Short mmCIF file of C-alpha atoms and ligand atoms in Angstrom, two decimals:
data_model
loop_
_atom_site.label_atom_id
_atom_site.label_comp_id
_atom_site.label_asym_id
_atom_site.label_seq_id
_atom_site.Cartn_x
_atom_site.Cartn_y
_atom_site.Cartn_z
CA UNK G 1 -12.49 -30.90 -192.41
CA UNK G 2 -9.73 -33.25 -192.33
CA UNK G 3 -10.51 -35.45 -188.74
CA UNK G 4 -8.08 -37.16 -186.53
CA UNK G 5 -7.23 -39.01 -183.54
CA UNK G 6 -3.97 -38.59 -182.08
CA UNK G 7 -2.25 -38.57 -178.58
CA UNK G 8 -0.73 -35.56 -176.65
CA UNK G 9 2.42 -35.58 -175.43
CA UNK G 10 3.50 -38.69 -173.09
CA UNK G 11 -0.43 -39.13 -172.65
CA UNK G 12 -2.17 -42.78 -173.78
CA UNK G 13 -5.28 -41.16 -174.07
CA UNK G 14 -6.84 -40.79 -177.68
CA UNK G 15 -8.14 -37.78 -178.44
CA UNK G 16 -10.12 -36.05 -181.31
CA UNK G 17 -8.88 -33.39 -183.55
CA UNK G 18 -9.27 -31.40 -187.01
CA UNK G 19 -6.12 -30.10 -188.56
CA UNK G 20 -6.23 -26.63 -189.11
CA UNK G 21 -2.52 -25.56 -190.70
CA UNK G 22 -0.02 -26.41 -188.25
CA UNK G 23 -2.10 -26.84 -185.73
CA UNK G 24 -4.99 -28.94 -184.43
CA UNK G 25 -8.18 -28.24 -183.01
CA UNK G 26 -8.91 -30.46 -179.78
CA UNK G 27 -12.61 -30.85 -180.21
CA UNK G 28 -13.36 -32.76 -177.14
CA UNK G 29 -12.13 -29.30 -175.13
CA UNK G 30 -14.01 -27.20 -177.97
CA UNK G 31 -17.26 -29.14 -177.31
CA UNK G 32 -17.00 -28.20 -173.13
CA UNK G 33 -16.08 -24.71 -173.58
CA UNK G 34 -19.13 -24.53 -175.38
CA UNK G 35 -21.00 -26.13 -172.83
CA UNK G 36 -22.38 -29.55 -174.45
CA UNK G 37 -21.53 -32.73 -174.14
CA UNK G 38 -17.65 -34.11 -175.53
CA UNK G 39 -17.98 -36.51 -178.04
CA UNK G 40 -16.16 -40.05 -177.02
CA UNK G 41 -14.52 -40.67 -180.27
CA UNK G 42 -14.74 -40.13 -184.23
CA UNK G 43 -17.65 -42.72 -184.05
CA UNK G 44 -19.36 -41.04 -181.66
CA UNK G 45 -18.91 -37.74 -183.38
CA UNK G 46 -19.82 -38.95 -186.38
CA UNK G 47 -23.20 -40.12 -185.23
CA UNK G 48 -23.94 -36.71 -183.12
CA UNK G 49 -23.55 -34.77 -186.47
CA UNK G 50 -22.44 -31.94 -185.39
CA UNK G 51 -18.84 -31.86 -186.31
CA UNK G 52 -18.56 -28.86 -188.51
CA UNK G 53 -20.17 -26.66 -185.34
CA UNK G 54 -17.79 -28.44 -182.74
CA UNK G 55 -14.64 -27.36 -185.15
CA UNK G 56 -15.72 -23.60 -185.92
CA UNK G 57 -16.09 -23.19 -182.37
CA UNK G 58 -12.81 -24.47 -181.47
CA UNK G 59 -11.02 -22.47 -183.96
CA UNK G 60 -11.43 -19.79 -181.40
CA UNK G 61 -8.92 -21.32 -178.74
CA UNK G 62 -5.40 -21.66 -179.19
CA UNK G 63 -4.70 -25.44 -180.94
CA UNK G 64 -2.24 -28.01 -180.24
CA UNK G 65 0.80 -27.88 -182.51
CA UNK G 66 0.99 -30.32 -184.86
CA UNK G 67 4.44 -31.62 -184.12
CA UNK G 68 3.29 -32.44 -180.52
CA UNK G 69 0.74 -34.73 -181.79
CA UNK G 70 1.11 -38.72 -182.68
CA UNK G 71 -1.95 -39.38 -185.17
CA UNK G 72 -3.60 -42.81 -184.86
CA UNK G 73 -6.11 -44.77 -187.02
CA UNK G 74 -8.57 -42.35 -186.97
CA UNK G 75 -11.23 -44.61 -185.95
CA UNK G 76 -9.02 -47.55 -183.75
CA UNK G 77 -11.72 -49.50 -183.04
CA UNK G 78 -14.70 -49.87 -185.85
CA UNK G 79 -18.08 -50.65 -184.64
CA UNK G 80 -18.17 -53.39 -187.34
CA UNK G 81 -15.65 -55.43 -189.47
CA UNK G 82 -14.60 -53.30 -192.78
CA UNK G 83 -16.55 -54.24 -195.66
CA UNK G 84 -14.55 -54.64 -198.37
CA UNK G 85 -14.93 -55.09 -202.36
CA UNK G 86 -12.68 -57.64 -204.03
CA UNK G 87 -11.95 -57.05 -207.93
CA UNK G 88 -13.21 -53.47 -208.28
CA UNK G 89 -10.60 -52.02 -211.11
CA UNK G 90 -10.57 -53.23 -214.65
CA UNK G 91 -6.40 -53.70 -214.64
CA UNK G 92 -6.84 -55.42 -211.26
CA UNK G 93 -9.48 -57.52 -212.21
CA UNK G 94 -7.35 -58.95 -214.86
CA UNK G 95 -4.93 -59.14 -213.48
CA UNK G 96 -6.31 -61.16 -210.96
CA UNK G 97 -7.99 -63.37 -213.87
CA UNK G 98 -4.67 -64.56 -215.45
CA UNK G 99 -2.99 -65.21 -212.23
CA UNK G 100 -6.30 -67.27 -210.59
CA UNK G 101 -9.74 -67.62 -212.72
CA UNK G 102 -13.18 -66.40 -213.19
CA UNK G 103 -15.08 -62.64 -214.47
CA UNK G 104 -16.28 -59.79 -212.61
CA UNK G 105 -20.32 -60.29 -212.84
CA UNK G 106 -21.01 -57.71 -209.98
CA UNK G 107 -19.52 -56.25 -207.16
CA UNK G 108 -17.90 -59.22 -204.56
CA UNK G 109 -17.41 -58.58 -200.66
CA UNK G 110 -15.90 -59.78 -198.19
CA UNK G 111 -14.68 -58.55 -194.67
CA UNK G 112 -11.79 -57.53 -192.43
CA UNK G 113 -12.13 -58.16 -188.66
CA UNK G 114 -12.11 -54.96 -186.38
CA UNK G 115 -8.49 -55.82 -184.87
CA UNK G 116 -7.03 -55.44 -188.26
CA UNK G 117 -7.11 -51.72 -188.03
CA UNK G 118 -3.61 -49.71 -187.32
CA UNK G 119 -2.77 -46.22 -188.15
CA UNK G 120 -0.71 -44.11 -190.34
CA UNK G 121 2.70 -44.68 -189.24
CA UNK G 122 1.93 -48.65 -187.39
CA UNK G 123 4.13 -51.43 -188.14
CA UNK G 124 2.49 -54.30 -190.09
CA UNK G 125 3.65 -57.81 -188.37
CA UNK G 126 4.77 -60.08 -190.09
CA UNK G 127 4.87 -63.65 -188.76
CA UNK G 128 6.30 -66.03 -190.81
CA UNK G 129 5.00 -68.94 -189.43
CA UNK G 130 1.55 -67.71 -190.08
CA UNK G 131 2.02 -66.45 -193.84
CA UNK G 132 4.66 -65.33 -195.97
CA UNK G 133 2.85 -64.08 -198.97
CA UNK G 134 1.62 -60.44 -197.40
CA UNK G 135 0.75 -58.55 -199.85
CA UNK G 136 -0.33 -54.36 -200.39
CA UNK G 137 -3.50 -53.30 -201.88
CA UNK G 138 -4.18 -49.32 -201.27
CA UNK G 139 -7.68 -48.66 -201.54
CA UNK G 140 -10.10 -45.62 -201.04
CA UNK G 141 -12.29 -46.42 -198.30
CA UNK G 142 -15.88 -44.54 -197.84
CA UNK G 143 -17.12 -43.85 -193.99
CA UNK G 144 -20.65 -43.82 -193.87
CA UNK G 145 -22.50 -40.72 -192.01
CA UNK G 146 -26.21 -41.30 -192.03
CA UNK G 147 -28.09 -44.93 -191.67
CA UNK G 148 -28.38 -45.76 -195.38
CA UNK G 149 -31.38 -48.48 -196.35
CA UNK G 150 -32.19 -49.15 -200.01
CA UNK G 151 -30.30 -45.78 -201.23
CA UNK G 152 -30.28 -45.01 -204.90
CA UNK G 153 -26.60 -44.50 -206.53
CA UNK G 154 -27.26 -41.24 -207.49
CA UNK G 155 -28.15 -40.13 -203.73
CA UNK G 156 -25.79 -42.01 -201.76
CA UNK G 157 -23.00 -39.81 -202.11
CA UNK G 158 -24.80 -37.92 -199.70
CA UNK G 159 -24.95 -40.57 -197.12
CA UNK G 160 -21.10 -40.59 -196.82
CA UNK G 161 -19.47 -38.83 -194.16
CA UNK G 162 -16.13 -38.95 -195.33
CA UNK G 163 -13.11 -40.87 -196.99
CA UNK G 164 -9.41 -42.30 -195.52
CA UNK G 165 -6.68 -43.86 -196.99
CA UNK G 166 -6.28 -47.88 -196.20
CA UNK G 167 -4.41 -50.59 -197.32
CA UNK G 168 -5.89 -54.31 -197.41
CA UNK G 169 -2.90 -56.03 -196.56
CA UNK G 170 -3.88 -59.71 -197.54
CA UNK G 171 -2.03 -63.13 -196.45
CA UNK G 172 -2.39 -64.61 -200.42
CA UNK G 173 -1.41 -68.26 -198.56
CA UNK G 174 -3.77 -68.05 -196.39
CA UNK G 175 -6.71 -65.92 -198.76
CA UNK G 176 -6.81 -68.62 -201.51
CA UNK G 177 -5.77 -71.87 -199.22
CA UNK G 178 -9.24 -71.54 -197.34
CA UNK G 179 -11.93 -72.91 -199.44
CA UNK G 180 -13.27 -69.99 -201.37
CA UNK G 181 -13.32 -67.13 -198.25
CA UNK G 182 -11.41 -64.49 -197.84
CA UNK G 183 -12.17 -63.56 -194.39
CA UNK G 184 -9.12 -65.31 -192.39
CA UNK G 185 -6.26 -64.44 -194.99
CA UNK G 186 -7.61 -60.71 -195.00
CA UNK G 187 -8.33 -60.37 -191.42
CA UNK G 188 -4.40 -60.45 -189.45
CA UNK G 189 -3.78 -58.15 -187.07
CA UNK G 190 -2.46 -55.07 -188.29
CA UNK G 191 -3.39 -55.76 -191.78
CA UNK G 192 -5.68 -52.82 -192.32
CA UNK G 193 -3.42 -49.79 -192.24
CA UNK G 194 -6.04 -46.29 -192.50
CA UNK G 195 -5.73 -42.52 -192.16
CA UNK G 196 -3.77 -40.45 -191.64
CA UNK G 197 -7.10 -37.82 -191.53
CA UNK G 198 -11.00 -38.83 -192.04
CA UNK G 199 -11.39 -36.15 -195.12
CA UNK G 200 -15.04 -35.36 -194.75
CA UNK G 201 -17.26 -35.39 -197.93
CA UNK G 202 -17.56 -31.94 -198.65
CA UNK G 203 -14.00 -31.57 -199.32
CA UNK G 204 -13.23 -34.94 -201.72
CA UNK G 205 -14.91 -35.82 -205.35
CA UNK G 206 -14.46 -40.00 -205.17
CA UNK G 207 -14.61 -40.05 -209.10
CA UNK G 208 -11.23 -39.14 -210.02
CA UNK G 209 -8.44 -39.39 -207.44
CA UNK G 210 -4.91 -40.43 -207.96
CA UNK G 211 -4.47 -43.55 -205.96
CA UNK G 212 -0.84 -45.08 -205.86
CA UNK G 213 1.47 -47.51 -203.59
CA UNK G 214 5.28 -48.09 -203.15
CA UNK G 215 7.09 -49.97 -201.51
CA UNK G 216 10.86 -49.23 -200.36
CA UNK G 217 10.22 -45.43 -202.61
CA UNK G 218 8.95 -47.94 -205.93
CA UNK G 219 6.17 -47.48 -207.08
CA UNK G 220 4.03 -50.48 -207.36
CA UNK G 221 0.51 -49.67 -208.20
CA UNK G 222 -0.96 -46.33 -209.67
CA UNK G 223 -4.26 -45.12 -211.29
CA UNK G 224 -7.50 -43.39 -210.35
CA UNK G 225 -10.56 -43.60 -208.60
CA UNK G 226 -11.92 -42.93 -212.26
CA UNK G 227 -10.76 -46.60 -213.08
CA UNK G 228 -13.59 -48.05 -210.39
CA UNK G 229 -15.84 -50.69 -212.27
CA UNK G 230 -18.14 -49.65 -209.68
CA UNK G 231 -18.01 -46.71 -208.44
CA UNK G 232 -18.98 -45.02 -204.83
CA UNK G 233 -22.56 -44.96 -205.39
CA UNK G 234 -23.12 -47.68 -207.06
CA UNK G 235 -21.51 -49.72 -204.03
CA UNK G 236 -23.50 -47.95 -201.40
CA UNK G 237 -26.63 -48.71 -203.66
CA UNK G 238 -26.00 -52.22 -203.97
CA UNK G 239 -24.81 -52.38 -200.18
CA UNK G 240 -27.97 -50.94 -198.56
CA UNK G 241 -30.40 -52.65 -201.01
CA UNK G 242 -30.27 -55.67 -198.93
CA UNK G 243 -28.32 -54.86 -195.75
CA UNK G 244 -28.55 -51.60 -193.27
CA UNK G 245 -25.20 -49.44 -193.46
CA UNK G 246 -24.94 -47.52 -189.79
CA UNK G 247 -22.70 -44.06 -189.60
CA UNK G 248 -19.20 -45.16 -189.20
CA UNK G 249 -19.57 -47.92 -190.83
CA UNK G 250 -16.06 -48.50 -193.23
CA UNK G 251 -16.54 -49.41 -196.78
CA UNK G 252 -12.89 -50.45 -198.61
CA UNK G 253 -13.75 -49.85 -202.30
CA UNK G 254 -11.20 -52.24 -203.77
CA UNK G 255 -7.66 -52.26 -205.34
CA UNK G 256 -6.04 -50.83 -208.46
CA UNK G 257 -3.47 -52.94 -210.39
CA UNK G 258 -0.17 -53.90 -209.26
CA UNK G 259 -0.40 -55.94 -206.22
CA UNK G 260 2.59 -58.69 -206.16
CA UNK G 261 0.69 -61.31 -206.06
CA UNK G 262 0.31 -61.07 -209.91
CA UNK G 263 3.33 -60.11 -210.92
CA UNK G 264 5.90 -62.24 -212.80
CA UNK G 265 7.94 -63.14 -210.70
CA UNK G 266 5.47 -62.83 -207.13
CA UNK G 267 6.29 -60.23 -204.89
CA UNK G 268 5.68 -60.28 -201.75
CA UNK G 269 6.72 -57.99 -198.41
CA UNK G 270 9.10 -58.45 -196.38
CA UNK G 271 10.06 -57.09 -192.87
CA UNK G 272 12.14 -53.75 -193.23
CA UNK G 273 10.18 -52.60 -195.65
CA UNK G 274 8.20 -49.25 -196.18
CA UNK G 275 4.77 -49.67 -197.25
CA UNK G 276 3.42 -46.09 -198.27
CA UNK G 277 -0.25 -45.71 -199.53
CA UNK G 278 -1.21 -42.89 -200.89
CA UNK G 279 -4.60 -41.11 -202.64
CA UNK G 280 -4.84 -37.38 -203.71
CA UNK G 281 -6.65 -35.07 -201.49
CA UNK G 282 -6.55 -37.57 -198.25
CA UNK G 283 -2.58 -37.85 -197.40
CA UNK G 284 -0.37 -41.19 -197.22
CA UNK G 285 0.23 -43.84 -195.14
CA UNK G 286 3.96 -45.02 -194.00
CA UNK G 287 3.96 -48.07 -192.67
CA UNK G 288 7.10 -50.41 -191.62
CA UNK G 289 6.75 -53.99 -192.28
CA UNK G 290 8.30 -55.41 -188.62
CA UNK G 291 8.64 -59.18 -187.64
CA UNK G 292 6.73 -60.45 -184.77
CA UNK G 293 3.92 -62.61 -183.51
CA UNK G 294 0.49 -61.93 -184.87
CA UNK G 295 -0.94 -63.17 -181.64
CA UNK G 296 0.18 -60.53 -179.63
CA UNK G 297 -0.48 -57.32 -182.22
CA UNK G 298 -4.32 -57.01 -181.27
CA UNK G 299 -5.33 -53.57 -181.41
CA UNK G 300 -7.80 -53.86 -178.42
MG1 MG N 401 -8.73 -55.31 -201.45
#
């Protein structure tokens, strides 16, 4: 099933789909036609567990086109800041290395703040009196389905409801400037772009997926999943060995090579330009780098 949320028409409201061909399934209407109770959201859905039945059902009403839809994050508003893995490809690792310092000895984390989520076709602010090093990172990121405590790595797969697109847009000024954290440079609003669908398990194999970026049409970083130093399970393994992983919960499994920080000369984006992130199987993200305050992009 490939899960979104999108808005109708002229409507605000946010809504909960699953693309079927040109169409999508409304499965907040498919859940009261067959008489139980509409899930709220993806979250909520997510921790009812009964998805797949909600979307067969629907299939038997008549769907909203897809060209009459606008597709949001599809979850706006996590539960919990997106954990994220710093360092988790051998090129970017390196990378990384020459332009800073220090080996990867195991899997490192960090967060991004729940207001840094946008969706699929968002602009990314950019306030240059706040940073004006923003740089792209596409990454894989898991969504977990079931609570997950102490899970081996060659179970968790099964623990994962499904996998999006995101990119970690990161401030480098404002990452590395900070004493060691990551958490403020990584954390501006609008910096987590993710979608366009919440690909459910069943359908994706995270061990070998083309993962690329470009800005402006260029290509700027390509590889596959295949190139994880650690891979899904072993993150999920690691994760719930000494912390509890809800459903919903968003796992960002780290970058491949090509980010502009380490490139010779830096790159960096600028506004006007067209971020695209893109991993096979899931769909891409387009997003327009636009100049603005931070302060008031909040996605609350
Ligand atoms: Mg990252």
């Amino acid at each position: 099933m490939r899960l979104i949320t999108f808005r109708h028409g002229d409507s605000a409201v946010l809504r909960l789909g699953a693309l079927d061909g040109d169409t999508v399934i409304d499965i907040q209407k498919a859940a009261r036609m067959a008489g139980t109770q509409p899930p709220a959201d993806l979250l909520d859905l997510i921790r009812r567990g009964n998805a797949a039945a909600l979307v067969d059902s629907g299939k038997r009403s008549r769907g909203v086109p897809c060209d009459e839809v606008v597709v949001t994050a599809p979850i706006p508003r996590p539960d919990a800041n997106v954990i994220c893995l710093g360092r988790n490809y051998t090129g970017h690792a390196a990378e990384m290395a020459r332009a800073r310092a220090g080996e990867v000895t195991g899997p490192t984390y960090f967060s991004k703040a729940v207001t840094t989520v946008i969706g699929p076709n968002d602009p990314i602010p950019y306030d240059a009196a706040v940073s004006t090093q923003i740089d792209w990172e596409v990454e894989l990121a898991v969504v977990i389905g079931r609570r997950a405590e102490g899970v081996e790595a060659r179970d968790a797969l099964h623990y994962v409801f499904g996998y999006m697109v995101v990119n970690d847009v990161s401030a480098r000024d404002l990452q590395y400037g900070r004493g060691g954290q990551f958490f403020y440079g990584k954390s501006l609003n609008g910096s987590c772009p993710s979608g366009p669908a919440l690909v459910t398990s069943d359908e994706i194999d995270p061990s070998r997926l083309v993962i690329r970026s470009r800005v402006n049409g260029e290509i700027k970083q390509e590889a596959t999943t295949a190139d994880m130093i650690f891979d899904v399970g072993a993150i999920i393994a690691d994760l719930s060995r000494v912390m509890t992983l809800e459903p919903g919960q968003i796992i960002a499994t780290g970058t491949p090579p090509g980010v502009g920080y380490a490139r010779e000369p830096q790159e960096f984006l600028r506004p006007g330009d067209i971020l695209e992130s893109e991993i096979e199987g899931i769909g891409v993200l387009r997003n327009r780098v636009e100049a603005g305050s931070l302060a008031m992009r909040a996605n609350a």
